[in-house]
Amino acid sequence: MKRINCYLEQRSNVIGESNKQTKKMAGAPPMVKQGLRRTLKASMRLSRLFGLAGLLILAMSQLSHASDVIPVPEFSDYEVPISMPAPVESPVWEWLNVVLLIGALSLASYFSIVTRSRRGLFTLAIASLLWFGFARSGCVCAIGATQNVALAMFDSSYAIPWTIVAIFILPLIFTLFFGRTFCAAVCPLGAIQEVVAIRPVKVPSWLDHTLGLVPYIYLGLAVVYAATGTAFIICRYDPFVAMFRMSGNVNMLVFGGSLLLLGVFVGRPYCRYLCPYGAVLGVLSKGSKWHGRIAPEKCIQCHLCENSCPYGAIATPSSPPPKSERANARRRLAKTLALAPVLVIAGVLVGMTIGTPMAKLDPNVRLAERIIQEDAGEVEGTTDATDAFRNTGQPKSELIDLAIGIRDRFGTMGMLFGGWVGFVIGIKLISLSLQRKRVDYEPDRSRCVSCARCYWYCPGEQVRLGLVGDVSDLVPLNVDAIEAEKAVSK
C-alpha cells in the first residue's frame, strides 16, 4: 500500500508540472501553441499508460504479501477424504430373501397340489414379481446362482455366500417333492411372462421339441464361462433384469420387450426355450414325489385341458404299438441307443475346434491379441484397454502366458461342452423313440410349470368347486366308451 501511495503522489507532481507548462504557453505564438498542445497531449497519454502499467505491477506484487492483510487459514486438522467402495448390503436382507423364498415355495406348492387354486398361484406370482423382481432388482435369483455354484466348484479360491447356495438349492428340493412350483409363482422371470400370456397359440410339436434343446445347451455354455471365470452370461443376457432395475442396456431392454410381446402369443418363451435353470428343474420334476393332477378324481377325456394349456405340457393318452409294429419300434430304439455315444464322440471332436473361439470372450485373451496386433502393426491406433495395460508397466510376456493358459482351459472345457451337447441330443432322440402307455390326460412333468390353468377347464374341477352338479352338464359323456377304451389300452 505504501508503494501505491508513493506512485500516486509522483503522478500528481507530474500533472502539476504539466499545468505550469500550460500557463507558460499562454503568451506563445499560435503555431507554437498548437505544437505544444500536441506534445502535451501525447505526453499525457503516455503518462496514463505508464500509470496503469505501474498500478498493475504494484497490485501483482502485493499478492505475494496478501497474508499480511488477510491471513491464510490453517488446515492442520483437515482430513483429505478417501474414496471408498459402496457399502455392502446388510446380510439381513439376504437372509430375508431366503426366508421369503421358502415361504413362497411353500405357498406355491400348497396352492398347486392341495387347494388347486389358480387364483392363489396367480396372486402369489404378482407378489413374487413385485418383490423378487422389481423391489430386489431381480438379483440374486436361483437362475443366476447357477453360475456362482459352477464357479465355486471349479475355483477353490472363490468363496460363495451361503445365501446364494440356499437360493440355488431350495427350488431344486421343492421340485423333487412337488414339481416345478418355483416356476409356477415364485420366479419373477416366469411371473412376468405369466401375466402377458393372453392369447397363446400351440407351437408345432417338432418345433417345440427342437427349441426345447436350447436351454440345455445354454446351461452348458453358462457353466463353461462361469467355471473359467470369464463371465456370467446368464446375468449378462438376462432379458428382464433391465426392466426390473428400470435401467440398463438398450439392446437388452429391446430383447426383453420382444420376448414379452412374443409371450402374448407363445406361452413363456424364455422359460420353455432359454432358461437353463428350468432345464434342471424339468429333469428333477420327472421324479417328483407329488405333482398336481389335472382331474381331481377321474379323467373323462374331454380334451379341454389339452386345449387350455398354453405351454404344450399335457401328455395325451397313448398305448403301446401293436404287435405288428413292435419289432420295428425295438429296432428304432436300438439304433437310437447306438447313435447316442456316436453323438457324444462327435460333440467332443467338434468341441476341440471351438475352444479357441470360445476363449475370445475372456477379456484377458482379447487384450493379449490386441496388443500383439498393435506391436505387429496389423491394426492402427490403440485402445483404452491397451493403453491402460502399457501404463501399468506389466511385462507383455506375462499377459500372453495368462492368455495361453486360459485358452488351454477352454480347449478342455470346449471338449466337455461338445460332449454335453451330443449327450443332450442323444437323450432327446431316445426319449422320442420310447412309446409309453398312458390312460388319462396327464401333465408332462418335465415341461409342466404347475400354473394350474388346466384345473379350471376340467369339468371334474367345476364339480369339486360346486359350480355344476355333474360333468355331463358341461360336456357330453359316454362312460361306456371311456371304460372300453381304457380296457383296450390295458
Coordinates of C-alpha atoms in Angstrom, one line a residue:
M1 CA 0.0 0.0 0.0
K2 CA 2.9 2.4 0.7
R3 CA 4.2 1.8 -2.8
I4 CA 0.8 2.7 -4.3
N5 CA 0.6 5.9 -2.3
C6 CA 4.1 7.0 -3.4
Y7 CA 3.2 6.3 -7.0
L8 CA 0.0 8.4 -6.8
E9 CA 2.0 11.3 -5.2
Q10 CA 4.5 11.2 -8.0
R11 CA 1.8 11.1 -10.6
S12 CA 0.1 14.3 -9.0
N13 CA 3.5 16.1 -9.3
V14 CA 3.7 15.3 -13.0
I15 CA 0.3 16.6 -13.5
G16 CA 1.2 19.8 -11.6
E17 CA 4.3 20.4 -13.8
S18 CA 2.1 19.9 -16.9
N19 CA -0.2 22.6 -15.6
K20 CA 2.7 25.0 -15.2
Q21 CA 3.8 24.4 -18.7
T22 CA 0.3 25.2 -19.9
K23 CA 0.4 28.6 -18.2
K24 CA 3.8 29.4 -19.7
M25 CA 2.4 28.5 -23.1
A26 CA -0.3 31.2 -22.9
G27 CA 1.9 34.0 -24.4
A28 CA 3.4 32.0 -27.2
P29 CA 2.6 32.3 -31.0
P30 CA -0.4 30.3 -32.4
M31 CA 1.8 27.7 -34.3
V32 CA 4.0 27.2 -31.3
K33 CA 0.9 26.8 -29.1
Q34 CA -0.6 24.1 -31.4
G35 CA 2.7 22.1 -31.4
L36 CA 3.0 22.4 -27.7
R37 CA -0.6 21.2 -27.2
R38 CA 0.0 18.1 -29.3
T39 CA 3.2 17.3 -27.4
L40 CA 1.5 17.8 -24.1
K41 CA -1.5 15.5 -25.1
A42 CA 0.9 12.8 -26.2
S43 CA 2.9 13.0 -23.0
M44 CA -0.4 12.8 -21.0
R45 CA -1.4 9.6 -22.9
L46 CA 2.0 8.1 -22.3
S47 CA 1.8 9.0 -18.6
R48 CA -1.6 7.3 -18.3
L49 CA -0.4 4.2 -20.0
F50 CA 2.7 4.0 -17.7
G51 CA 0.4 4.8 -14.8
L52 CA -1.9 1.9 -15.5
A53 CA 1.1 -0.5 -16.0
G54 CA 2.6 0.7 -12.8
L55 CA -0.6 0.1 -10.9
L56 CA -0.9 -3.4 -12.3
I57 CA 2.7 -4.3 -11.4
L58 CA 2.2 -2.9 -7.9
A59 CA -1.0 -4.9 -7.4
M60 CA 0.6 -8.1 -8.6
S61 CA 3.5 -7.6 -6.2
Q62 CA 1.1 -7.1 -3.3
L63 CA -0.4 -10.6 -3.9
S64 CA 2.7 -12.1 -2.5
H65 CA 2.2 -10.1 0.6
A66 CA -1.6 -10.9 0.9
S67 CA -1.0 -12.8 4.0
D68 CA -0.1 -9.5 5.7
V69 CA -3.6 -8.2 5.0
I70 CA -5.8 -11.4 5.0
P71 CA -4.3 -14.3 6.9
V72 CA -4.4 -17.7 5.2
P73 CA -6.5 -20.2 7.2
E74 CA -4.7 -23.2 8.5
F75 CA -6.0 -26.7 7.7
S76 CA -3.8 -28.7 10.0
D77 CA -6.8 -30.7 11.4
Y78 CA -8.4 -31.3 7.9
E79 CA -8.5 -34.9 6.7
V80 CA -8.5 -35.5 3.0
P81 CA -11.5 -37.7 2.0
I82 CA -10.7 -41.1 0.7
S83 CA -12.8 -42.8 -2.0
M84 CA -14.5 -45.8 -0.5
P85 CA -16.5 -48.6 -2.3
A86 CA -20.2 -48.6 -2.0
P87 CA -21.4 -50.1 1.3
V88 CA -22.2 -53.8 1.2
E89 CA -25.8 -54.6 1.7
S90 CA -26.7 -56.0 5.1
P91 CA -26.8 -59.8 5.3
V92 CA -30.2 -59.4 7.0
W93 CA -31.7 -58.6 3.6
E94 CA -30.1 -61.6 2.0
W95 CA -31.4 -64.0 4.7
L96 CA -34.8 -62.3 4.5
N97 CA -34.8 -63.2 0.8
V98 CA -34.1 -66.8 1.7
V99 CA -36.9 -66.9 4.3
L100 CA -39.3 -65.3 1.8
L101 CA -38.2 -67.8 -0.8
I102 CA -39.1 -70.7 1.5
G103 CA -42.5 -69.2 2.3
A104 CA -43.3 -68.5 -1.4
L105 CA -42.2 -72.0 -2.4
S106 CA -44.4 -73.5 0.4
L107 CA -47.4 -71.4 -0.7
A108 CA -46.9 -72.3 -4.4
S109 CA -46.8 -76.0 -3.6
Y110 CA -49.9 -75.7 -1.3
F111 CA -51.9 -73.8 -4.0
S112 CA -50.8 -76.2 -6.7
I113 CA -51.4 -79.6 -5.1
V114 CA -53.6 -79.1 -2.0
T115 CA -56.1 -76.3 -2.8
R116 CA -55.6 -76.5 -6.6
S117 CA -56.1 -72.7 -6.7
R118 CA -55.3 -70.9 -9.9
R119 CA -56.2 -67.6 -8.3
G120 CA -53.9 -68.2 -5.4
L121 CA -51.0 -69.0 -7.7
F122 CA -51.6 -66.0 -9.9
T123 CA -51.8 -63.7 -6.8
L124 CA -48.5 -65.2 -5.5
A125 CA -46.9 -64.7 -8.9
I126 CA -47.8 -61.0 -8.8
A127 CA -46.3 -60.7 -5.3
S128 CA -43.1 -62.5 -6.3
L129 CA -42.8 -60.3 -9.4
L130 CA -43.1 -57.2 -7.3
W131 CA -40.6 -58.3 -4.5
F132 CA -38.1 -60.6 -6.2
G133 CA -38.3 -58.7 -9.5
F134 CA -38.8 -55.0 -9.0
A135 CA -38.0 -54.5 -5.3
R136 CA -34.9 -56.7 -5.3
S137 CA -34.0 -55.8 -8.9
G138 CA -34.1 -59.5 -9.9
C139 CA -30.9 -60.3 -8.0
V140 CA -29.9 -62.7 -6.5
C141 CA -32.1 -65.3 -8.3
A142 CA -31.8 -69.0 -8.5
I143 CA -31.2 -68.9 -12.2
G144 CA -28.2 -66.7 -11.9
A145 CA -26.9 -68.5 -8.8
T146 CA -26.2 -71.5 -11.1
Q147 CA -23.1 -69.7 -12.3
N148 CA -21.9 -68.9 -8.7
V149 CA -22.2 -72.6 -7.9
A150 CA -20.3 -73.6 -11.0
L151 CA -17.5 -71.1 -10.3
A152 CA -17.2 -72.4 -6.7
M153 CA -17.0 -76.0 -7.9
F154 CA -14.1 -75.2 -10.3
D155 CA -12.3 -72.4 -8.4
S156 CA -11.4 -73.2 -4.8
S157 CA -10.4 -69.6 -4.1
Y158 CA -14.0 -68.4 -4.8
A159 CA -16.0 -68.1 -1.5
I160 CA -19.7 -68.4 -2.4
P161 CA -22.1 -66.9 0.2
W162 CA -24.3 -69.4 1.9
T163 CA -27.4 -67.3 1.0
I164 CA -26.7 -67.9 -2.7
V165 CA -26.2 -71.6 -2.1
A166 CA -29.6 -71.7 -0.3
I167 CA -31.3 -69.7 -3.1
F168 CA -29.9 -72.2 -5.7
I169 CA -30.8 -75.4 -3.8
L170 CA -34.2 -74.6 -2.3
P171 CA -36.1 -74.6 -5.6
L172 CA -34.4 -77.9 -6.5
I173 CA -35.5 -79.5 -3.3
F174 CA -39.1 -78.4 -3.6
T175 CA -39.1 -79.6 -7.2
L176 CA -38.1 -83.1 -6.1
F177 CA -41.1 -83.2 -3.9
F178 CA -43.8 -81.0 -5.5
G179 CA -42.8 -80.4 -9.2
R180 CA -42.0 -77.1 -10.7
T181 CA -43.9 -74.9 -8.3
F182 CA -41.0 -72.5 -8.3
C183 CA -41.7 -71.8 -12.0
A184 CA -45.4 -71.5 -11.2
A185 CA -45.5 -68.5 -9.0
V186 CA -42.1 -67.7 -7.4
C187 CA -39.7 -67.0 -10.2
P188 CA -40.0 -63.3 -11.2
L189 CA -39.0 -64.1 -14.8
G190 CA -41.8 -66.7 -15.1
A191 CA -44.3 -64.4 -13.3
I192 CA -43.8 -61.5 -15.8
Q193 CA -44.4 -63.9 -18.7
E194 CA -47.4 -65.4 -17.0
V195 CA -49.0 -62.0 -16.8
V196 CA -48.7 -61.4 -20.5
A197 CA -49.8 -64.8 -21.8
I198 CA -53.2 -63.6 -23.0
R199 CA -53.7 -65.3 -26.4
P200 CA -51.2 -68.2 -26.6
V201 CA -51.2 -70.4 -29.6
K202 CA -49.9 -74.0 -29.8
V203 CA -46.4 -74.4 -31.0
P204 CA -45.9 -77.3 -33.5
S205 CA -44.6 -80.4 -31.8
W206 CA -41.4 -80.7 -33.9
L207 CA -40.5 -77.1 -33.3
D208 CA -41.3 -77.4 -29.6
H209 CA -39.0 -80.4 -29.2
T210 CA -36.2 -78.8 -31.2
L211 CA -36.3 -75.5 -29.3
G212 CA -36.5 -77.4 -26.1
L213 CA -32.9 -78.4 -26.5
V214 CA -31.6 -74.8 -26.3
P215 CA -31.9 -74.4 -22.5
Y216 CA -29.6 -77.5 -22.0
I217 CA -27.1 -76.1 -24.5
Y218 CA -27.3 -72.6 -22.8
L219 CA -26.8 -74.3 -19.4
G220 CA -23.6 -75.9 -20.7
L221 CA -22.3 -72.6 -22.0
A222 CA -23.1 -70.8 -18.8
V223 CA -21.2 -73.5 -16.8
V224 CA -18.2 -73.3 -19.1
Y225 CA -17.9 -69.5 -18.9
A226 CA -18.5 -69.4 -15.2
A227 CA -16.1 -72.2 -14.4
T228 CA -13.3 -70.4 -16.3
G229 CA -14.1 -67.1 -14.5
T230 CA -14.8 -65.4 -17.9
A231 CA -18.3 -64.1 -17.5
F232 CA -21.7 -64.8 -16.0
I233 CA -23.6 -64.9 -19.3
I234 CA -26.9 -65.8 -17.7
C235 CA -26.9 -62.5 -15.8
R236 CA -25.4 -60.5 -18.7
Y237 CA -28.1 -61.6 -21.1
D238 CA -31.0 -61.7 -18.7
P239 CA -33.8 -60.3 -20.8
F240 CA -35.9 -58.9 -17.9
V241 CA -33.4 -57.7 -15.3
A242 CA -33.0 -54.3 -17.1
M243 CA -36.8 -53.9 -16.7
F244 CA -36.7 -54.8 -13.0
R245 CA -33.9 -52.2 -12.4
M246 CA -35.6 -49.6 -14.6
S247 CA -32.3 -49.0 -16.4
G248 CA -29.8 -51.0 -18.4
N249 CA -28.5 -51.8 -21.8
V250 CA -30.9 -50.7 -24.6
N251 CA -30.3 -53.9 -26.5
M252 CA -31.4 -56.0 -23.5
L253 CA -34.4 -53.8 -23.0
V254 CA -35.4 -54.4 -26.6
F255 CA -34.8 -58.1 -26.2
G256 CA -36.9 -58.3 -23.1
G257 CA -39.7 -56.3 -24.6
S258 CA -39.6 -58.5 -27.7
L259 CA -39.9 -61.6 -25.5
L260 CA -42.9 -60.2 -23.7
L261 CA -44.5 -59.3 -26.9
L262 CA -43.9 -62.8 -28.2
G263 CA -45.2 -64.1 -24.8
V264 CA -48.6 -62.8 -25.6
F265 CA -48.9 -65.5 -28.3
V266 CA -46.3 -68.1 -27.3
G267 CA -46.6 -69.1 -23.6
R268 CA -43.5 -68.3 -21.6
P269 CA -40.9 -68.3 -24.4
Y270 CA -38.0 -67.7 -22.1
C271 CA -39.0 -70.5 -19.6
R272 CA -39.5 -73.0 -22.3
Y273 CA -36.8 -72.3 -24.8
L274 CA -34.0 -70.4 -23.0
C275 CA -34.0 -70.8 -19.2
P276 CA -31.0 -73.0 -18.1
Y277 CA -32.3 -73.4 -14.6
G278 CA -35.7 -74.5 -15.9
A279 CA -33.9 -77.3 -17.8
V280 CA -32.5 -78.6 -14.4
L281 CA -35.9 -78.3 -12.8
G282 CA -37.5 -80.2 -15.7
V283 CA -35.2 -83.2 -15.1
L284 CA -35.9 -83.2 -11.4
S285 CA -39.6 -82.8 -11.8
K286 CA -39.8 -86.1 -13.7
G287 CA -39.2 -87.9 -10.5
S288 CA -41.1 -85.6 -8.1
K289 CA -42.9 -87.4 -5.2
W290 CA -46.1 -85.4 -5.6
H291 CA -47.4 -83.5 -8.6
G292 CA -50.6 -81.7 -9.5
R293 CA -53.2 -83.8 -11.2
I294 CA -55.4 -82.3 -13.9
A295 CA -58.6 -84.1 -12.9
P296 CA -59.3 -84.1 -9.2
E297 CA -60.7 -87.7 -9.3
K298 CA -61.4 -89.4 -12.7
C299 CA -60.4 -88.1 -16.1
I300 CA -63.3 -88.1 -18.5
Q301 CA -61.0 -87.4 -21.6
C302 CA -62.8 -84.3 -22.7
H303 CA -59.6 -82.8 -24.2
L304 CA -60.4 -79.4 -22.6
C305 CA -57.2 -79.4 -20.5
E306 CA -55.0 -80.1 -23.6
N307 CA -56.6 -77.1 -25.4
S308 CA -56.3 -74.8 -22.4
C309 CA -52.6 -75.4 -21.7
P310 CA -50.5 -72.6 -23.3
Y311 CA -47.2 -74.5 -22.8
G312 CA -47.8 -77.7 -24.6
A313 CA -47.3 -79.6 -21.3
I314 CA -50.3 -82.0 -21.5
A315 CA -49.5 -85.6 -22.3
T316 CA -52.3 -87.3 -24.2
P317 CA -53.5 -90.9 -23.7
S318 CA -51.4 -93.4 -25.6
S319 CA -51.0 -97.1 -25.9
P320 CA -48.0 -99.3 -26.9
P321 CA -47.6 -100.1 -30.6
P322 CA -49.5 -103.1 -31.9
K323 CA -47.6 -106.4 -32.1
S324 CA -47.0 -106.0 -35.8
E325 CA -45.1 -102.8 -35.2
R326 CA -43.3 -103.7 -32.0
A327 CA -40.3 -105.2 -33.8
N328 CA -39.8 -102.1 -35.9
A329 CA -40.1 -100.0 -32.7
R330 CA -37.5 -102.0 -30.9
R331 CA -35.1 -101.7 -33.9
R332 CA -35.6 -97.9 -33.9
L333 CA -34.8 -97.8 -30.2
A334 CA -31.7 -100.0 -30.7
K335 CA -30.4 -97.7 -33.5
T336 CA -31.0 -94.6 -31.3
L337 CA -29.2 -96.2 -28.4
A338 CA -26.2 -97.0 -30.7
L339 CA -26.3 -93.5 -32.1
A340 CA -26.1 -91.8 -28.7
P341 CA -22.4 -92.5 -28.0
V342 CA -21.5 -91.5 -31.6
L343 CA -23.2 -88.2 -31.0
V344 CA -21.2 -87.7 -27.8
I345 CA -17.9 -88.5 -29.5
A346 CA -18.8 -86.2 -32.4
G347 CA -19.6 -83.5 -30.0
V348 CA -16.2 -83.9 -28.3
L349 CA -14.4 -83.7 -31.6
V350 CA -16.3 -80.5 -32.6
G351 CA -15.6 -79.1 -29.1
M352 CA -11.9 -79.4 -29.8
T353 CA -12.2 -76.9 -32.6
I354 CA -14.4 -74.4 -30.8
G355 CA -12.3 -73.9 -27.6
T356 CA -10.2 -71.1 -29.1
P357 CA -13.2 -69.1 -30.5
M358 CA -15.0 -69.5 -27.1
A359 CA -11.9 -68.2 -25.3
K360 CA -12.1 -64.9 -27.1
L361 CA -14.9 -63.8 -24.8
D362 CA -12.4 -63.7 -22.0
P363 CA -11.1 -60.1 -21.6
N364 CA -7.5 -61.1 -20.9
V365 CA -7.4 -63.1 -24.2
R366 CA -8.9 -60.3 -26.2
L367 CA -6.4 -57.8 -24.6
A368 CA -3.4 -60.0 -25.4
E369 CA -4.5 -60.5 -29.0
R370 CA -5.0 -56.7 -29.4
I371 CA -1.5 -55.9 -28.0
I372 CA 0.1 -58.5 -30.3
Q373 CA -1.7 -57.0 -33.3
E374 CA -0.7 -53.4 -32.3
D375 CA 3.0 -54.4 -31.9
A376 CA 3.0 -56.2 -35.2
G377 CA 1.4 -53.2 -37.0
E378 CA -1.7 -55.2 -38.0
V379 CA -4.1 -52.6 -36.6
E380 CA -3.9 -48.8 -36.4
G381 CA -4.0 -46.9 -33.2
T382 CA -4.5 -48.2 -29.7
T383 CA -7.5 -48.8 -27.4
D384 CA -8.1 -47.6 -23.8
A385 CA -7.6 -51.2 -22.6
T386 CA -4.2 -51.5 -24.3
D387 CA -3.1 -48.0 -23.1
A388 CA -4.1 -48.8 -19.5
F389 CA -2.1 -52.1 -19.7
R390 CA 1.0 -50.5 -21.1
N391 CA 0.8 -47.8 -18.4
T392 CA 0.9 -50.5 -15.6
G393 CA 4.4 -51.5 -16.7
Q394 CA 3.5 -55.2 -16.6
P395 CA 5.6 -57.3 -19.0
K396 CA 3.7 -58.3 -22.1
S397 CA 5.0 -61.8 -21.8
E398 CA 3.0 -62.3 -18.5
L399 CA -0.2 -61.3 -20.2
I400 CA 0.5 -63.6 -23.1
D401 CA 1.2 -66.5 -20.8
L402 CA -2.0 -65.8 -18.9
A403 CA -4.0 -65.8 -22.2
I404 CA -2.4 -69.0 -23.3
G405 CA -3.3 -70.7 -20.0
I406 CA -6.9 -69.5 -20.4
R407 CA -7.1 -70.8 -24.0
D408 CA -5.8 -74.2 -22.9
R409 CA -8.5 -74.4 -20.2
F410 CA -11.1 -73.5 -22.9
G411 CA -9.7 -76.3 -25.0
T412 CA -10.6 -78.8 -22.3
M413 CA -13.9 -77.1 -21.5
G414 CA -14.8 -76.9 -25.2
M415 CA -14.5 -80.7 -25.5
L416 CA -16.7 -81.2 -22.4
F417 CA -19.2 -78.7 -23.8
G418 CA -19.3 -80.5 -27.2
G419 CA -19.8 -83.9 -25.5
W420 CA -22.6 -82.4 -23.4
V421 CA -24.4 -81.2 -26.5
G422 CA -24.1 -84.6 -28.1
F423 CA -25.3 -86.2 -24.9
V424 CA -28.4 -83.9 -24.8
I425 CA -29.3 -84.6 -28.4
G426 CA -28.9 -88.4 -27.9
I427 CA -31.1 -88.4 -24.8
K428 CA -33.7 -86.4 -26.6
L429 CA -33.8 -88.9 -29.5
I430 CA -34.1 -91.8 -27.1
S431 CA -37.0 -90.2 -25.3
L432 CA -38.8 -89.7 -28.6
S433 CA -38.2 -93.3 -29.6
L434 CA -39.9 -94.6 -26.4
Q435 CA -43.7 -95.1 -26.5
R436 CA -45.2 -95.1 -23.1
K437 CA -48.6 -96.4 -22.1
R438 CA -50.9 -93.6 -20.8
V439 CA -54.5 -94.0 -20.0
D440 CA -55.6 -90.4 -19.0
Y441 CA -54.6 -86.9 -19.8
E442 CA -51.7 -86.1 -17.6
P443 CA -49.3 -83.2 -17.1
D444 CA -45.9 -83.7 -18.7
R445 CA -43.9 -83.3 -15.6
S446 CA -40.7 -82.1 -17.3
R447 CA -42.5 -79.3 -19.1
C448 CA -45.4 -78.5 -16.8
V449 CA -44.8 -75.4 -14.8
S450 CA -47.7 -76.1 -12.4
C451 CA -49.6 -72.9 -13.3
A452 CA -53.0 -74.6 -12.6
R453 CA -54.6 -73.2 -15.8
C454 CA -55.8 -76.7 -16.8
Y455 CA -57.6 -77.1 -13.4
W456 CA -60.2 -74.6 -14.2
Y457 CA -61.1 -76.1 -17.5
C458 CA -61.6 -79.6 -16.1
P459 CA -65.3 -80.4 -15.7
G460 CA -64.3 -82.5 -12.7
E461 CA -62.8 -79.4 -11.0
Q462 CA -66.1 -77.5 -11.6
V463 CA -67.9 -80.2 -9.8
R464 CA -65.4 -80.2 -6.9
L465 CA -65.9 -76.5 -6.5
G466 CA -69.7 -76.9 -6.6
L467 CA -70.2 -74.7 -9.7
V468 CA -72.0 -77.5 -11.5
G469 CA -73.8 -80.6 -10.3
D470 CA -72.4 -83.1 -12.8
V471 CA -69.8 -83.2 -15.5
S472 CA -72.5 -84.0 -18.0
D473 CA -73.8 -80.5 -17.5
L474 CA -70.7 -79.3 -19.3
V475 CA -69.7 -82.0 -21.8
P476 CA -71.4 -85.0 -23.3
L477 CA -70.3 -88.0 -21.5
N478 CA -70.1 -91.6 -22.8
V479 CA -68.9 -93.6 -19.8
D480 CA -69.1 -96.9 -21.6
A481 CA -66.9 -95.7 -24.4
I482 CA -64.3 -94.4 -21.9
E483 CA -64.2 -97.6 -19.9
A484 CA -63.9 -99.7 -23.1
E485 CA -61.0 -97.5 -24.3
K486 CA -59.2 -97.9 -21.0
A487 CA -59.8 -101.7 -21.1
V488 CA -58.2 -101.9 -24.6
S489 CA -55.2 -99.9 -23.5
K490 CA -54.6 -102.2 -20.6

